[in-house]
Coordinates of N, CA and C and ligand atoms in Angstrom, one line a residue:
X1 N 0.8 -1.2 0.0 CA 0.0 0.0 0.0 C 0.9 1.3 0.0
X2 N 0.5 2.3 -0.7 CA 1.2 3.5 -0.8 C 1.2 4.2 0.6
X3 N 2.3 4.7 1.1 CA 2.3 5.4 2.3 C 1.5 6.7 2.2
X4 N 0.9 7.1 3.2 CA 0.3 8.5 3.3 C 1.2 9.4 4.1
X5 N 1.4 10.6 3.5 CA 2.2 11.6 4.2 C 1.3 12.8 4.5
X6 N 1.3 13.1 5.9 CA 0.4 14.1 6.4 C 1.3 15.2 7.1
X7 N 1.6 16.3 6.4 CA 2.4 17.3 7.0 C 1.7 18.0 8.2
X8 N 2.4 18.2 9.3 CA 1.8 18.9 10.4 C 2.0 20.4 10.3
X9 N 0.9 21.2 10.2 CA 1.1 22.6 10.1 C 1.5 23.3 11.4
X10 N 1.7 22.5 12.5 CA 2.3 23.1 13.7 C 3.6 23.7 13.4
X11 N 4.3 23.2 12.4 CA 5.6 23.8 12.0 C 5.5 24.8 10.9
X12 N 4.3 25.1 10.4 CA 4.1 26.1 9.4 C 4.2 27.5 10.0
X13 N 4.2 28.5 9.2 CA 4.2 29.9 9.6 C 2.8 30.3 9.8
X14 N 2.4 30.5 11.1 CA 0.9 30.8 11.3 C 0.4 32.1 10.7
X15 N 1.3 33.0 10.4 CA 0.8 34.2 9.8 C 0.8 34.1 8.3
X16 N 1.3 33.0 7.8 CA 1.3 32.8 6.3 C 0.7 31.4 6.1
X17 N -0.3 31.1 6.8 CA -0.8 29.7 6.9 C -1.4 29.2 5.5
X18 N -2.1 30.1 4.9 CA -2.7 29.7 3.6 C -1.6 29.4 2.6
X19 N -0.6 30.3 2.5 CA 0.6 30.0 1.6 C 1.2 28.7 2.0
X20 N 1.4 28.4 3.3 CA 2.1 27.2 3.6 C 1.2 25.9 3.4
X21 N -0.1 26.1 3.5 CA -0.9 24.9 3.2 C -0.9 24.6 1.7
X22 N -0.8 25.6 0.9 CA -0.7 25.4 -0.5 C 0.6 24.8 -0.9
X23 N 1.6 25.0 -0.1 CA 3.0 24.5 -0.4 C 3.0 22.9 -0.2
X24 N 2.0 22.4 0.5 CA 2.0 20.9 0.8 C 0.9 20.2 0.0
X25 N 0.4 20.8 -1.1 CA -0.7 20.2 -1.8 C -0.4 18.9 -2.4
X26 N 0.9 18.5 -2.5 CA 1.2 17.1 -3.0 C 1.1 16.1 -1.9
X27 N 0.8 16.5 -0.7 CA 0.7 15.5 0.5 C -0.7 14.9 0.4
X28 N -1.0 14.0 1.3 CA -2.3 13.3 1.3 C -3.3 14.0 2.1
X29 N -2.9 14.5 3.3 CA -3.8 15.2 4.2 C -3.0 16.2 5.0
X30 N -3.7 17.3 5.4 CA -3.1 18.3 6.3 C -3.3 17.9 7.7
X31 N -2.3 17.7 8.5 CA -2.4 17.3 9.9 C -2.5 18.6 10.7
X32 N -3.6 18.7 11.4 CA -4.0 19.9 12.1 C -4.0 19.6 13.6
X33 N -3.0 20.2 14.4 CA -2.8 19.9 15.8 C -3.6 20.9 16.6
X34 N -4.6 20.4 17.3 CA -5.4 21.3 18.2 C -5.0 21.0 19.6
X35 N -4.5 22.0 20.3 CA -3.9 21.9 21.7 C -4.6 22.9 22.6
X36 N -4.9 22.5 23.8 CA -5.8 23.3 24.7 C -5.1 23.8 25.9
X37 N -3.8 23.6 26.1 CA -3.0 24.0 27.3 C -3.5 23.3 28.5
X38 N -4.2 22.2 28.4 CA -4.6 21.4 29.5 C -4.2 20.0 29.3
X39 N -4.6 19.4 28.2 CA -4.2 18.0 27.9 C -2.7 18.0 27.6
X40 N -2.2 19.1 27.0 CA -0.8 19.3 26.7 C -0.4 20.7 27.1
X41 N 0.9 20.9 27.4 CA 1.3 22.3 27.9 C 1.6 23.2 26.7
X42 N 0.7 23.3 25.8 CA 0.8 24.1 24.6 C -0.6 24.5 24.1
X43 N -0.7 25.6 23.4 CA -1.9 26.1 22.9 C -1.8 26.4 21.4
X44 N -2.8 25.9 20.6 CA -2.7 26.3 19.2 C -4.0 27.1 18.8
X45 N -5.0 26.3 18.4 CA -6.2 27.0 17.9 C -7.4 26.1 18.1
X46 N -8.6 26.6 17.8 CA -9.8 25.8 18.0 C -10.6 25.8 16.7
X47 N -11.9 25.5 16.8 CA -12.8 25.2 15.7 C -12.9 26.4 14.7
X48 N -12.8 27.6 15.1 CA -12.9 28.7 14.2 C -11.8 28.7 13.2
X49 N -10.6 28.5 13.7 CA -9.4 28.4 12.8 C -9.4 27.2 12.0
X50 N -9.8 26.1 12.5 CA -9.8 24.8 11.8 C -10.8 25.0 10.6
X51 N -11.9 25.6 10.9 CA -12.9 25.9 9.8 C -12.4 26.7 8.7
X52 N -11.6 27.7 9.0 CA -10.9 28.5 7.9 C -9.9 27.7 7.2
X53 N -9.1 26.9 7.9 CA -8.1 26.0 7.2 C -8.9 25.1 6.3
X54 N -10.0 24.5 6.7 CA -10.8 23.7 5.9 C -11.2 24.4 4.6
X55 N -11.6 25.7 4.7 CA -12.0 26.5 3.6 C -11.0 26.6 2.5
X56 N -9.7 26.8 3.0 CA -8.7 27.2 2.0 C -7.8 26.0 1.6
X57 N -7.9 24.9 2.3 CA -7.0 23.8 2.0 C -7.3 23.0 0.7
X58 N -6.4 22.7 -0.2 CA -6.6 21.9 -1.3 C -6.7 20.4 -1.0
X59 N -6.3 20.0 0.1 CA -6.4 18.6 0.5 C -7.1 18.5 1.9
X60 N -7.7 17.3 2.1 CA -8.5 17.1 3.3 C -7.7 17.2 4.6
X61 N -8.5 17.4 5.7 CA -7.9 17.7 7.0 C -7.9 16.4 7.9
X62 N -6.8 16.2 8.5 CA -6.5 15.1 9.5 C -6.3 15.8 10.9
X63 N -7.4 16.0 11.6 CA -7.4 16.8 12.8 C -7.0 15.9 14.0
X64 N -6.0 16.4 14.7 CA -5.4 15.7 15.9 C -5.7 16.5 17.1
X65 N -6.6 16.0 17.9 CA -7.1 16.8 19.1 C -6.3 16.4 20.4
X66 N -5.5 17.3 20.8 CA -4.7 17.1 22.1 C -5.4 18.0 23.1
X67 N -6.6 17.5 23.5 CA -7.5 18.3 24.3 C -8.1 17.5 25.4
X68 N -8.5 18.1 26.5 CA -9.3 17.4 27.5 C -10.8 17.4 27.0
X69 N -11.5 16.4 27.5 CA -12.9 16.3 27.2 C -13.3 16.3 25.7
X70 N -12.6 15.4 25.0 CA -13.0 15.3 23.5 C -14.4 14.8 23.3
X71 N -14.9 14.1 24.3 CA -16.3 13.7 24.2 C -17.3 14.9 23.9
X72 N -16.9 16.0 24.5 CA -17.7 17.2 24.3 C -17.3 18.0 23.0
X73 N -16.0 18.0 22.7 CA -15.6 19.0 21.7 C -15.3 18.3 20.3
X74 N -15.0 17.0 20.3 CA -14.6 16.5 19.0 C -15.7 16.5 18.0
X75 N -16.9 16.2 18.3 CA -18.0 16.2 17.3 C -18.0 17.5 16.5
X76 N -17.7 18.6 17.1 CA -17.7 19.9 16.4 C -16.8 20.0 15.3
X77 N -15.6 19.3 15.4 CA -14.6 19.3 14.3 C -15.1 18.4 13.2
X78 N -15.8 17.3 13.5 CA -16.4 16.5 12.4 C -17.5 17.3 11.7
X79 N -18.3 18.1 12.5 CA -19.3 18.9 11.8 C -18.8 20.0 10.9
X80 N -17.5 20.4 11.1 CA -16.9 21.3 10.2 C -16.5 20.7 8.9
X81 N -16.6 19.4 8.8 CA -16.2 18.7 7.6 C -14.9 18.0 7.6
X82 N -14.2 17.9 8.7 CA -12.9 17.3 8.7 C -13.0 15.9 8.2
X83 N -12.0 15.5 7.4 CA -12.0 14.2 6.8 C -11.8 13.1 7.9
X84 N -10.9 13.5 8.9 CA -10.6 12.6 10.0 C -10.4 13.4 11.3
X85 N -11.0 12.8 12.4 CA -10.8 13.5 13.7 C -10.3 12.4 14.6
X86 N -9.1 12.7 15.2 CA -8.5 11.8 16.1 C -8.4 12.4 17.5
X87 N -8.9 11.7 18.5 CA -8.9 12.1 19.9 C -8.0 11.2 20.7
X88 N -7.5 11.6 21.9 CA -6.7 10.8 22.7 C -7.4 9.9 23.6
X89 N -7.0 8.6 23.7 CA -7.6 7.6 24.5 C -7.5 8.0 26.0
X90 N -6.4 8.7 26.3 CA -6.2 9.1 27.7 C -7.2 10.2 28.2
X91 N -7.8 10.9 27.2 CA -8.6 12.0 27.6 C -10.1 11.7 27.4
X92 N -10.4 10.7 26.7 CA -11.9 10.4 26.4 C -12.5 9.6 27.5
X93 N -13.7 10.0 27.8 CA -14.5 9.2 28.8 C -15.1 7.9 28.2
X94 N -15.6 8.0 27.0 CA -16.2 6.9 26.3 C -15.7 6.8 24.9
X95 N -14.5 6.2 24.6 CA -13.9 6.2 23.3 C -14.8 5.6 22.2
X96 N -15.5 4.6 22.6 CA -16.4 3.9 21.6 C -17.6 4.8 21.2
X97 N -18.2 5.3 22.2 CA -19.4 6.2 21.9 C -18.9 7.4 21.1
X98 N -17.8 7.9 21.4 CA -17.3 9.1 20.6 C -16.9 8.8 19.2
X99 N -16.2 7.6 19.0 CA -15.9 7.2 17.7 C -17.2 7.0 16.8
X100 N -18.2 6.4 17.4 CA -19.4 6.1 16.7 C -20.1 7.5 16.3
X101 N -20.0 8.4 17.2 CA -20.6 9.7 16.9 C -19.9 10.4 15.8
X102 N -18.5 10.3 15.8 CA -17.7 11.0 14.7 C -18.1 10.4 13.4
X103 N -18.2 9.0 13.3 CA -18.5 8.4 12.1 C -19.9 8.7 11.6
X104 N -20.8 8.8 12.6 CA -22.2 9.2 12.3 C -22.3 10.5 11.6
X105 N -21.5 11.5 12.1 CA -21.4 12.8 11.5 C -20.8 12.8 10.1
X106 N -19.9 11.8 9.9 CA -19.3 11.7 8.6 C -17.8 11.8 8.5
X107 N -17.1 11.8 9.6 CA -15.7 11.8 9.6 C -15.1 10.4 9.9
X108 N -13.9 10.2 9.5 CA -13.2 9.0 10.0 C -12.9 9.3 11.5
X109 N -12.9 8.2 12.2 CA -12.7 8.3 13.7 C -11.3 7.7 14.0
X110 N -10.5 8.5 14.7 CA -9.2 8.1 15.1 C -9.0 8.1 16.6
X111 N -8.2 7.2 17.1 CA -7.8 7.2 18.5 C -6.3 7.2 18.6
X112 N -5.8 8.1 19.5 CA -4.4 8.3 19.7 C -3.9 7.8 21.0
X113 N -2.7 7.3 21.1 CA -2.1 6.9 22.4 C -0.7 7.6 22.6
X114 N -0.5 8.1 23.8 CA 0.8 8.7 24.1 C 1.8 7.5 24.2
X115 N 3.1 7.9 24.3 CA 4.1 6.8 24.3 C 4.0 5.8 25.4
X116 N 3.5 6.2 26.6 CA 3.5 5.3 27.7 C 2.1 4.7 27.9
X117 N 1.2 4.9 26.9 CA -0.1 4.3 27.0 C -0.2 2.9 26.3
X118 N -0.6 1.9 27.0 CA -0.6 0.5 26.4 C -1.7 0.5 25.3
X119 N -1.4 -0.4 24.3 CA -2.3 -0.5 23.2 C -3.2 -1.7 23.3
X120 N -2.9 -2.7 24.2 CA -3.6 -3.9 24.3 C -5.1 -3.8 24.5
X121 N -5.6 -2.8 25.3 CA -7.0 -2.7 25.5 C -7.8 -2.4 24.3
X122 N -7.1 -1.9 23.2 CA -7.8 -1.4 22.0 C -7.7 -2.4 20.9
X123 N -6.9 -3.5 21.1 CA -6.7 -4.4 19.9 C -8.0 -5.1 19.5
X124 N -8.9 -5.4 20.5 CA -10.2 -6.0 20.1 C -11.3 -5.0 19.7
X125 N -11.0 -3.7 19.9 CA -11.9 -2.7 19.6 C -11.7 -2.0 18.2
X126 N -10.7 -2.5 17.5 CA -10.3 -1.9 16.3 C -11.4 -1.6 15.2
X127 N -12.4 -2.5 15.1 CA -13.4 -2.2 14.1 C -14.2 -0.9 14.4
X128 N -14.1 -0.4 15.6 CA -14.7 0.9 15.9 C -14.0 2.1 15.4
X129 N -12.8 1.9 14.9 CA -11.9 3.0 14.5 C -11.5 2.9 13.1
X130 N -11.2 4.1 12.5 CA -10.6 4.1 11.1 C -9.1 4.3 11.1
X131 N -8.6 4.8 12.3 CA -7.2 5.1 12.4 C -6.8 5.0 13.8
X132 N -5.6 4.5 14.0 CA -4.9 4.6 15.3 C -3.6 5.4 15.2
X133 N -3.5 6.4 16.1 CA -2.3 7.2 16.0 C -1.4 6.8 17.2
X134 N -0.2 6.3 16.9 CA 0.8 5.9 17.9 C 1.7 7.1 18.0
X135 N 1.7 7.8 19.1 CA 2.6 8.9 19.3 C 4.0 8.5 19.4
X136 N 4.9 9.1 18.7 CA 6.3 8.7 18.8 C 7.1 9.8 19.4
X137 N 6.4 10.8 20.0 CA 7.0 11.8 21.0 C 5.9 12.0 22.0
X138 N 6.3 12.7 23.1 CA 5.2 13.2 24.0 C 4.5 14.3 23.3
X139 N 3.2 14.2 23.3 CA 2.4 15.3 22.5 C 2.6 16.7 23.1
X140 N 2.6 17.6 22.3 CA 2.7 19.0 22.7 C 3.6 19.9 21.9
X141 N 4.6 19.4 21.3 CA 5.6 20.2 20.6 C 6.1 19.5 19.4
X142 N 6.4 20.3 18.4 CA 7.2 19.8 17.2 C 8.7 19.8 17.5
X143 N 9.4 19.1 16.6 CA 10.9 19.2 16.7 C 11.5 18.3 17.8
X144 N 10.7 17.3 18.3 CA 11.3 16.4 19.3 C 11.9 15.1 18.6
X145 N 12.6 14.3 19.3 CA 13.2 13.1 18.7 C 12.2 11.9 18.8
X146 N 12.3 11.1 17.7 CA 11.5 9.9 17.6 C 11.8 8.9 18.7
X147 N 10.7 8.4 19.3 CA 10.9 7.4 20.4 C 10.7 6.0 19.8
X148 N 11.8 5.4 19.6 CA 11.7 4.1 18.9 C 11.2 3.0 19.8
X149 N 11.2 3.1 21.1 CA 10.7 2.1 22.0 C 9.2 1.8 21.9
X150 N 8.5 2.7 21.2 CA 7.0 2.4 21.1 C 6.7 1.5 19.9
X151 N 7.8 1.1 19.1 CA 7.5 0.3 17.9 C 6.8 -1.0 18.2
X152 N 7.0 -1.7 19.3 CA 6.2 -2.9 19.6 C 4.7 -2.7 19.6
X153 N 4.3 -1.4 19.9 CA 2.8 -1.2 19.8 C 2.4 -1.2 18.3
X154 N 3.2 -0.7 17.4 CA 2.8 -0.8 16.0 C 2.8 -2.2 15.5
X155 N 3.8 -3.0 16.0 CA 3.8 -4.4 15.6 C 2.5 -5.1 16.0
X156 N 2.1 -4.8 17.2 CA 0.9 -5.5 17.8 C -0.4 -5.0 17.0
X157 N -0.4 -3.7 16.7 CA -1.5 -3.2 15.9 C -1.6 -3.8 14.5
X158 N -0.4 -3.8 13.9 CA -0.4 -4.3 12.5 C -0.8 -5.8 12.5
X159 N -0.4 -6.6 13.4 CA -0.8 -8.0 13.5 C -2.3 -8.1 13.7
X160 N -2.8 -7.2 14.6 CA -4.3 -7.3 14.9 C -5.1 -6.9 13.7
X161 N -4.7 -5.8 13.1 CA -5.4 -5.3 11.9 C -5.4 -6.4 10.8
X162 N -4.3 -6.9 10.5 CA -4.2 -8.0 9.5 C -5.0 -9.2 9.8
X163 N -4.9 -9.6 11.1 CA -5.6 -10.8 11.5 C -7.1 -10.7 11.4
X164 N -7.6 -9.4 11.7 CA -9.0 -9.2 11.7 C -9.5 -8.7 10.3
X165 N -8.5 -8.6 9.4 CA -8.9 -8.2 8.0 C -9.5 -6.8 7.9
X166 N -9.0 -5.9 8.7 CA -9.5 -4.5 8.8 C -8.7 -3.6 7.9
X167 N -9.4 -2.4 7.6 CA -8.7 -1.4 6.9 C -8.5 -0.2 7.8
X168 N -7.8 -0.4 8.9 CA -7.6 0.7 9.9 C -6.2 1.2 9.6
X169 N -6.1 2.6 9.4 CA -4.8 3.2 9.1 C -4.0 3.3 10.4
X170 N -2.7 3.0 10.3 CA -1.8 3.1 11.5 C -0.9 4.3 11.3
X171 N -1.1 5.3 12.1 CA -0.4 6.5 11.9 C 0.7 6.7 13.0
X172 N 1.8 7.3 12.6 CA 2.8 7.7 13.6 C 3.0 9.2 13.5
X173 N 3.3 9.8 14.7 CA 3.4 11.3 14.7 C 4.4 11.7 15.8
X174 N 5.4 12.4 15.3 CA 6.5 12.9 16.2 C 7.8 12.4 15.8
X175 N 8.7 13.3 15.4 CA 10.1 13.0 15.1 C 10.3 12.2 13.8
X176 N 9.3 12.3 12.9 CA 9.3 11.5 11.7 C 10.2 12.3 10.7
X177 N 11.3 11.6 10.2 CA 12.2 12.2 9.3 C 12.5 11.2 8.2
X178 N 13.3 11.5 7.2 CA 13.6 10.5 6.1 C 14.3 9.2 6.7
X179 N 14.9 9.4 7.9 CA 15.5 8.2 8.5 C 14.5 7.4 9.4
X180 N 13.8 8.1 10.3 CA 12.9 7.4 11.2 C 11.7 6.9 10.5
X181 N 11.3 7.5 9.4 CA 10.1 7.0 8.7 C 10.2 5.5 8.2
X182 N 11.5 5.2 7.9 CA 11.8 3.8 7.5 C 11.5 2.8 8.6
X183 N 11.9 3.2 9.8 CA 11.7 2.4 11.0 C 10.2 2.1 11.2
X184 N 9.5 3.2 11.2 CA 8.0 3.1 11.5 C 7.3 2.3 10.4
X185 N 7.8 2.5 9.1 CA 7.2 1.7 8.0 C 7.4 0.2 8.2
X186 N 8.6 -0.1 8.6 CA 9.0 -1.5 8.8 C 8.2 -2.2 9.9
X187 N 7.7 -1.4 10.8 CA 6.9 -1.9 11.9 C 5.4 -1.8 11.6
X188 N 5.0 -1.4 10.4 CA 3.6 -1.5 10.0 C 2.9 -0.2 9.9
X189 N 3.5 0.9 10.2 CA 2.8 2.2 10.0 C 2.6 2.4 8.5
X190 N 1.4 3.0 8.1 CA 1.1 3.4 6.7 C 0.8 4.8 6.6
X191 N 0.7 5.6 7.6 CA 0.3 7.0 7.6 C 1.3 7.8 8.5
X192 N 1.9 8.8 7.9 CA 3.0 9.4 8.6 C 2.8 10.9 8.7
X193 N 2.9 11.4 10.0 CA 2.8 12.8 10.2 C 4.2 13.4 10.3
X194 N 4.5 14.5 9.7 CA 5.8 15.1 9.8 C 5.7 16.6 9.8
X195 N 6.2 17.3 10.8 CA 6.1 18.7 10.9 C 7.4 19.4 10.5
X196 N 8.4 19.3 11.4 CA 9.6 20.0 11.2 C 10.4 19.5 10.0
X197 N 10.3 18.2 9.7 CA 11.0 17.7 8.5 C 10.4 18.1 7.2
X198 N 9.2 18.6 7.2 CA 8.6 19.1 6.0 C 8.8 20.6 5.9
X199 N 8.7 21.3 7.0 CA 8.6 22.8 6.9 C 9.9 23.5 7.3
X200 N 10.8 22.9 8.1 CA 11.9 23.7 8.7 C 13.1 24.0 7.7
X201 N 13.2 23.2 6.7 CA 14.3 23.5 5.7 C 14.0 23.0 4.4
X202 N 14.5 23.6 3.3 CA 14.2 23.1 2.0 C 12.8 23.4 1.5
X203 N 12.4 22.7 0.4 CA 11.1 22.9 -0.2 C 10.2 21.9 0.3
X204 N 9.0 22.3 0.9 CA 8.1 21.3 1.4 C 7.7 20.2 0.4
X205 N 7.5 20.5 -0.8 CA 7.1 19.5 -1.8 C 8.2 18.5 -2.0
X206 N 9.5 19.0 -2.0 CA 10.6 18.0 -2.1 C 10.7 17.2 -0.9
X207 N 10.5 17.8 0.3 CA 10.6 17.0 1.5 C 9.5 15.9 1.6
X208 N 8.3 16.3 1.1 CA 7.2 15.3 1.1 C 7.6 14.1 0.2
X209 N 8.2 14.5 -1.0 CA 8.6 13.4 -1.9 C 9.6 12.5 -1.3
X210 N 10.6 13.1 -0.6 CA 11.6 12.3 0.0 C 11.1 11.4 1.1
X211 N 10.2 11.9 1.9 CA 9.5 11.1 2.9 C 8.8 9.9 2.3
X212 N 8.0 10.2 1.2 CA 7.2 9.2 0.5 C 8.1 8.1 0.0
X213 N 9.2 8.5 -0.6 CA 10.2 7.6 -1.2 C 10.8 6.7 -0.1
X214 N 11.2 7.3 1.0 CA 11.8 6.6 2.1 C 10.8 5.6 2.7
X215 N 9.6 6.0 2.9 CA 8.6 5.0 3.4 C 8.3 3.9 2.4
X216 N 8.2 4.2 1.2 CA 7.9 3.2 0.1 C 9.1 2.2 0.0
X217 N 10.3 2.6 0.3 CA 11.5 1.7 0.2 C 11.6 0.8 1.4
X218 N 10.8 1.0 2.4 CA 10.9 0.1 3.6 C 9.6 -0.5 4.0
X219 N 9.0 -1.3 3.1 CA 7.7 -1.9 3.5 C 7.9 -2.8 4.7
X220 N 6.8 -3.1 5.4 CA 6.9 -4.0 6.5 C 7.3 -5.4 6.0
X221 N 8.2 -6.1 6.8 CA 8.5 -7.4 6.4 C 8.3 -8.4 7.6
Ligands
DX5_1 C1 3.1 17.0 18.5 C2 2.2 17.0 17.3 C3 2.9 16.7 16.1 C4 4.0 17.6 15.7 C5 5.0 16.8 15.1 O1 2.4 16.9 19.7 O2 1.1 16.1 17.5 O3 1.9 16.6 15.0 O4 3.6 18.7 14.8 O5 6.1 17.6 14.8 P1 7.5 17.0 14.3 O6 7.3 16.2 13.1 O7 8.4 18.1 14.2 O8 8.0 16.0 15.4
ZN2 ZN1 -0.1 15.7 15.8

């Protein structure tokens, strides 16, 4: 399967956001990090901004909610028309009910886990989700280093997805570069978020192409 590359606009220039979103039009989805200063110690933006991003983006939105009480707030992002809405397992009161609500509204439903959160409780619940996000950094900031010790979670997810014959996307987010993307791909990830490695140097379109090539060269074995 072709890898999906989702640049994170957390590393974009927020006062030139429309320009930067257009610079990543060759990507699959725009990864939009919503942070509330409570679930994580950083603050980005909320539904009003995400709605405007949705208006101007040439590619669909992959919204990553790093917020408390997603049971209350996540459906609003689906109602904006986001292609995908991912909430954190650690923050949700009822992950299954929330995922069902997101799907009912019309978005893909994603569940995210921080590096120290076990994945085993979710392996039998995978049909309820369209995507699982395995965080490869502590959520909150771009530019951190890839945490390779979480790779066994991807192995377990890939085995469970394949065993159950599901089409659940397995996403990694944090510290993804042309080097680390190969590691994640070999462990079964198929959807890759990259912020600083897309926006911080060089041409975003070239960086996207390099990430795509590196992931394609390292299929799971
Ligand atoms: C971090 C965010 C990521 C972040 C990744 O909490 O969820 O999406 O933008 O940034 P990089 O790719 O620089 O690690
Ligand atoms: Zn993210």
